[in-house]
Amino acid sequence: MRKVSMLLAGIAALLIAAPVEAMTVDDVIAKHIEAHGGRDAWEAIESMKLTGSYTAFSKVSPFTLYKKRDNQFHIDHVLDDKRVIIGYDGEVAWWDNPWRNQGVQKVTGIDFTAQQRNFDFVTALFEVEQAGHEVKLLGETEIEGLPAVGIELPRSDETVETWYLDPETYLELARTSPGSDFGNPMPQLTFFDDFREVHGVV
């Protein structure tokens, strides 16, 4: 399933930048945060509602996503004609997922590991300093043939994901992370696009 970014678009002010090899991982993350509108602008936001559409199983379906601080999350979407609802209160995740079970159940194990990537209020790179993650700058690389700046990010659950940023805008291009295929571990590749500016944030 190709995941379309739920965050929103284009920064032109950062097109002139220092070569990646001359930058530290802190420099790259700072550019990423600025590309999204800056930390101050995001810290003024307590909650948000995002609507849009995405493609799964070759079908275009709508979604409605709510996010609040402390990574509280609620999404209501359709997956191949089946309605799936997922929620997270900052401690416990649950879903009403006809693909996996009948009725509302707690999300655990590899399913939770995969889902928690979606709970970040902006992106995981915004939380690096607070979480104390030991991030690693991979430098200039590519993803699916696209030039990128790579960052390796360990999570608190001891899993590792890799973020690929656009070398011109420093917005995210893609992310590789642990995923779940009906409860079985499977690498996940997520793409981000269609960025838009909304009230000063991207």
CSV table of C-alpha atoms in Angstrom, one decimal:
chain,number,residue,atom,x,y,z
A,1,MET,CA,0.0,0.0,0.0
A,2,ARG,CA,1.4,3.4,-1.0
A,3,LYS,CA,0.9,5.8,1.8
A,4,VAL,CA,0.5,9.4,0.8
A,5,SER,CA,1.7,12.0,3.3
A,6,MET,CA,-0.9,13.5,5.6
A,7,LEU,CA,1.2,16.5,6.2
A,8,LEU,CA,1.0,19.4,3.8
A,9,ALA,CA,3.5,21.4,0.9
A,10,GLY,CA,6.3,23.0,-0.9
A,11,ILE,CA,9.1,25.1,0.5
A,12,ALA,CA,11.2,27.2,-1.9
A,13,ALA,CA,13.3,29.1,0.6
A,14,LEU,CA,15.8,26.3,1.3
A,15,LEU,CA,17.0,25.6,-2.2
A,16,ILE,CA,20.4,27.0,-1.6
A,17,ALA,CA,22.2,24.9,1.0
A,18,ALA,CA,25.6,23.7,2.1
A,19,PRO,CA,26.8,20.4,0.7
A,20,VAL,CA,25.5,17.5,2.8
A,21,GLU,CA,29.0,16.2,3.5
A,22,ALA,CA,29.8,19.5,5.3
A,23,MET,CA,26.7,19.2,7.5
A,24,THR,CA,26.1,17.4,10.8
A,25,VAL,CA,23.0,15.3,11.6
A,26,ASP,CA,21.8,18.2,13.8
A,27,ASP,CA,22.1,20.6,10.8
A,28,VAL,CA,20.0,18.3,8.6
A,29,ILE,CA,17.3,17.8,11.2
A,30,ALA,CA,17.2,21.6,11.8
A,31,LYS,CA,16.6,22.1,8.0
A,32,HIS,CA,13.9,19.4,8.1
A,33,ILE,CA,12.1,21.2,10.9
A,34,GLU,CA,12.4,24.6,9.2
A,35,ALA,CA,11.1,23.1,6.0
A,36,HIS,CA,7.9,22.1,7.8
A,37,GLY,CA,7.5,25.7,9.0
A,38,GLY,CA,9.7,25.8,12.1
A,39,ARG,CA,9.4,24.4,15.6
A,40,ASP,CA,7.8,27.5,17.1
A,41,ALA,CA,4.9,27.4,14.6
A,42,TRP,CA,4.3,23.7,15.3
A,43,GLU,CA,4.5,24.1,19.1
A,44,ALA,CA,1.6,26.6,18.8
A,45,ILE,CA,-0.6,23.8,17.4
A,46,GLU,CA,-2.4,21.5,19.9
A,47,SER,CA,-4.5,19.5,17.6
A,48,MET,CA,-5.3,19.1,13.9
A,49,LYS,CA,-7.7,17.4,11.5
A,50,LEU,CA,-6.6,16.3,8.1
A,51,THR,CA,-8.7,14.9,5.3
A,52,GLY,CA,-7.7,13.4,2.0
A,53,SER,CA,-7.5,10.3,-0.1
A,54,TYR,CA,-5.0,7.5,-0.7
A,55,THR,CA,-4.7,4.5,-2.9
A,56,ALA,CA,-4.7,0.9,-1.6
A,57,PHE,CA,-5.4,-2.2,-3.6
A,58,SER,CA,-5.7,0.0,-6.7
A,59,LYS,CA,-8.7,1.8,-5.1
A,60,VAL,CA,-8.8,5.5,-4.1
A,61,SER,CA,-10.5,6.0,-0.8
A,62,PRO,CA,-11.0,8.9,1.6
A,63,PHE,CA,-9.5,9.2,5.1
A,64,THR,CA,-10.1,11.5,8.1
A,65,LEU,CA,-7.3,11.8,10.6
A,66,TYR,CA,-7.2,13.6,13.9
A,67,LYS,CA,-4.0,14.2,15.9
A,68,LYS,CA,-3.4,15.8,19.3
A,69,ARG,CA,-0.3,16.4,21.4
A,70,ASP,CA,1.2,13.5,23.2
A,71,ASN,CA,0.8,11.6,19.9
A,72,GLN,CA,-2.9,11.0,20.4
A,73,PHE,CA,-4.3,9.7,17.1
A,74,HIS,CA,-7.6,8.7,15.4
A,75,ILE,CA,-8.0,7.7,11.8
A,76,ASP,CA,-11.1,6.6,10.0
A,77,HIS,CA,-10.5,5.2,6.5
A,78,VAL,CA,-11.6,2.6,4.0
A,79,LEU,CA,-9.3,-0.3,2.9
A,80,ASP,CA,-10.6,-2.2,-0.1
A,81,ASP,CA,-14.2,-1.5,0.8
A,82,LYS,CA,-13.8,-2.3,4.4
A,83,ARG,CA,-13.9,0.5,7.0
A,84,VAL,CA,-11.0,0.5,9.4
A,85,ILE,CA,-10.7,2.8,12.5
A,86,ILE,CA,-7.5,3.1,14.5
A,87,GLY,CA,-7.0,5.0,17.7
A,88,TYR,CA,-4.2,5.8,20.2
A,89,ASP,CA,-4.6,7.7,23.5
A,90,GLY,CA,-0.8,8.1,24.1
A,91,GLU,CA,-0.6,4.7,25.9
A,92,VAL,CA,-2.9,2.2,24.4
A,93,ALA,CA,-3.7,1.6,20.7
A,94,TRP,CA,-6.9,0.0,19.5
A,95,TRP,CA,-8.6,-0.7,16.2
A,96,ASP,CA,-11.8,-1.8,14.7
A,97,ASN,CA,-10.3,-3.7,11.8
A,98,PRO,CA,-12.4,-6.2,9.8
A,99,TRP,CA,-9.2,-7.4,8.1
A,100,ARG,CA,-7.9,-8.7,11.4
A,101,ASN,CA,-10.7,-9.4,13.8
A,102,GLN,CA,-14.3,-8.8,14.7
A,103,GLY,CA,-15.0,-5.7,16.8
A,104,VAL,CA,-12.7,-3.4,18.7
A,105,GLN,CA,-9.4,-4.9,19.9
A,106,LYS,CA,-6.1,-3.7,21.4
A,107,VAL,CA,-3.3,-3.4,18.9
A,108,THR,CA,-0.2,-5.3,20.1
A,109,GLY,CA,3.1,-6.8,19.0
A,110,ILE,CA,4.4,-6.2,15.5
A,111,ASP,CA,1.1,-4.6,14.5
A,112,PHE,CA,1.6,-1.9,17.2
A,113,THR,CA,5.3,-1.5,16.2
A,114,ALA,CA,4.2,-0.8,12.6
A,115,GLN,CA,1.2,1.5,13.6
A,116,GLN,CA,3.1,3.7,16.0
A,117,ARG,CA,5.1,5.2,13.2
A,118,ASN,CA,1.9,7.0,12.3
A,119,PHE,CA,1.3,8.5,15.8
A,120,ASP,CA,4.0,11.2,15.7
A,121,PHE,CA,2.4,14.6,15.8
A,122,VAL,CA,4.6,15.9,12.9
A,123,THR,CA,7.5,13.6,12.1
A,124,ALA,CA,9.8,11.5,14.3
A,125,LEU,CA,12.7,13.8,13.5
A,126,PHE,CA,10.9,16.6,15.4
A,127,GLU,CA,11.2,14.5,18.6
A,128,VAL,CA,14.9,13.4,18.4
A,129,GLU,CA,16.2,15.8,21.0
A,130,GLN,CA,13.4,15.2,23.5
A,131,ALA,CA,13.5,11.4,23.0
A,132,GLY,CA,17.3,11.2,23.2
A,133,HIS,CA,17.6,9.1,20.0
A,134,GLU,CA,21.1,8.4,18.8
A,135,VAL,CA,20.5,9.3,15.2
A,136,LYS,CA,23.1,8.7,12.4
A,137,LEU,CA,23.6,10.8,9.3
A,138,LEU,CA,24.0,8.4,6.3
A,139,GLY,CA,24.8,11.3,4.0
A,140,GLU,CA,23.9,11.5,0.3
A,141,THR,CA,22.1,8.3,-0.9
A,142,GLU,CA,19.1,7.5,-3.0
A,143,ILE,CA,15.7,5.8,-2.6
A,144,GLU,CA,13.9,4.2,-5.6
A,145,GLY,CA,16.3,6.1,-7.9
A,146,LEU,CA,15.6,9.5,-6.2
A,147,PRO,CA,18.6,11.4,-4.7
A,148,ALA,CA,18.1,11.7,-0.9
A,149,VAL,CA,19.8,12.5,2.4
A,150,GLY,CA,19.6,9.5,4.7
A,151,ILE,CA,19.1,9.5,8.5
A,152,GLU,CA,19.1,6.3,10.6
A,153,LEU,CA,16.8,6.7,13.6
A,154,PRO,CA,16.6,4.2,16.4
A,155,ARG,CA,13.3,4.1,18.3
A,156,SER,CA,12.6,3.6,22.0
A,157,ASP,CA,11.3,0.1,21.2
A,158,GLU,CA,14.8,-0.8,19.9
A,159,THR,CA,13.6,-0.9,16.3
A,160,VAL,CA,15.4,1.2,13.6
A,161,GLU,CA,14.0,3.2,10.8
A,162,THR,CA,15.7,5.2,8.0
A,163,TRP,CA,14.4,8.5,6.8
A,164,TYR,CA,15.2,9.8,3.3
A,165,LEU,CA,14.9,13.6,2.9
A,166,ASP,CA,14.8,15.6,-0.3
A,167,PRO,CA,18.3,17.2,-0.7
A,168,GLU,CA,16.8,20.5,-1.8
A,169,THR,CA,13.8,21.0,0.5
A,170,TYR,CA,14.7,18.7,3.4
A,171,LEU,CA,11.1,17.5,3.5
A,172,GLU,CA,10.7,13.7,3.7
A,173,LEU,CA,10.7,11.6,0.6
A,174,ALA,CA,10.4,8.1,2.1
A,175,ARG,CA,10.9,6.0,5.2
A,176,THR,CA,11.8,2.4,5.7
A,177,SER,CA,10.7,0.8,9.0
A,178,PRO,CA,9.4,-2.4,10.5
A,179,GLY,CA,6.0,-3.3,9.1
A,180,SER,CA,3.3,-6.0,9.6
A,181,ASP,CA,1.6,-8.2,7.1
A,182,PHE,CA,-1.4,-9.6,9.0
A,183,GLY,CA,0.7,-9.9,12.1
A,184,ASN,CA,3.8,-11.2,10.4
A,185,PRO,CA,6.9,-9.0,10.4
A,186,MET,CA,7.6,-7.4,7.0
A,187,PRO,CA,9.7,-4.4,6.0
A,188,GLN,CA,7.6,-1.3,5.2
A,189,LEU,CA,8.5,1.4,2.7
A,190,THR,CA,6.4,4.6,3.0
A,191,PHE,CA,6.5,7.4,0.5
A,192,PHE,CA,5.5,11.1,1.2
A,193,ASP,CA,4.4,13.6,-1.4
A,194,ASP,CA,1.9,16.4,-2.2
A,195,PHE,CA,3.2,18.8,0.5
A,196,ARG,CA,1.2,22.0,1.0
A,197,GLU,CA,1.5,25.0,3.2
A,198,VAL,CA,-1.4,25.6,5.6
A,199,HIS,CA,-1.5,28.6,8.0
A,200,GLY,CA,2.3,28.8,7.9
A,201,VAL,CA,3.2,25.1,8.5
A,202,VAL,CA,3.8,22.4,5.9
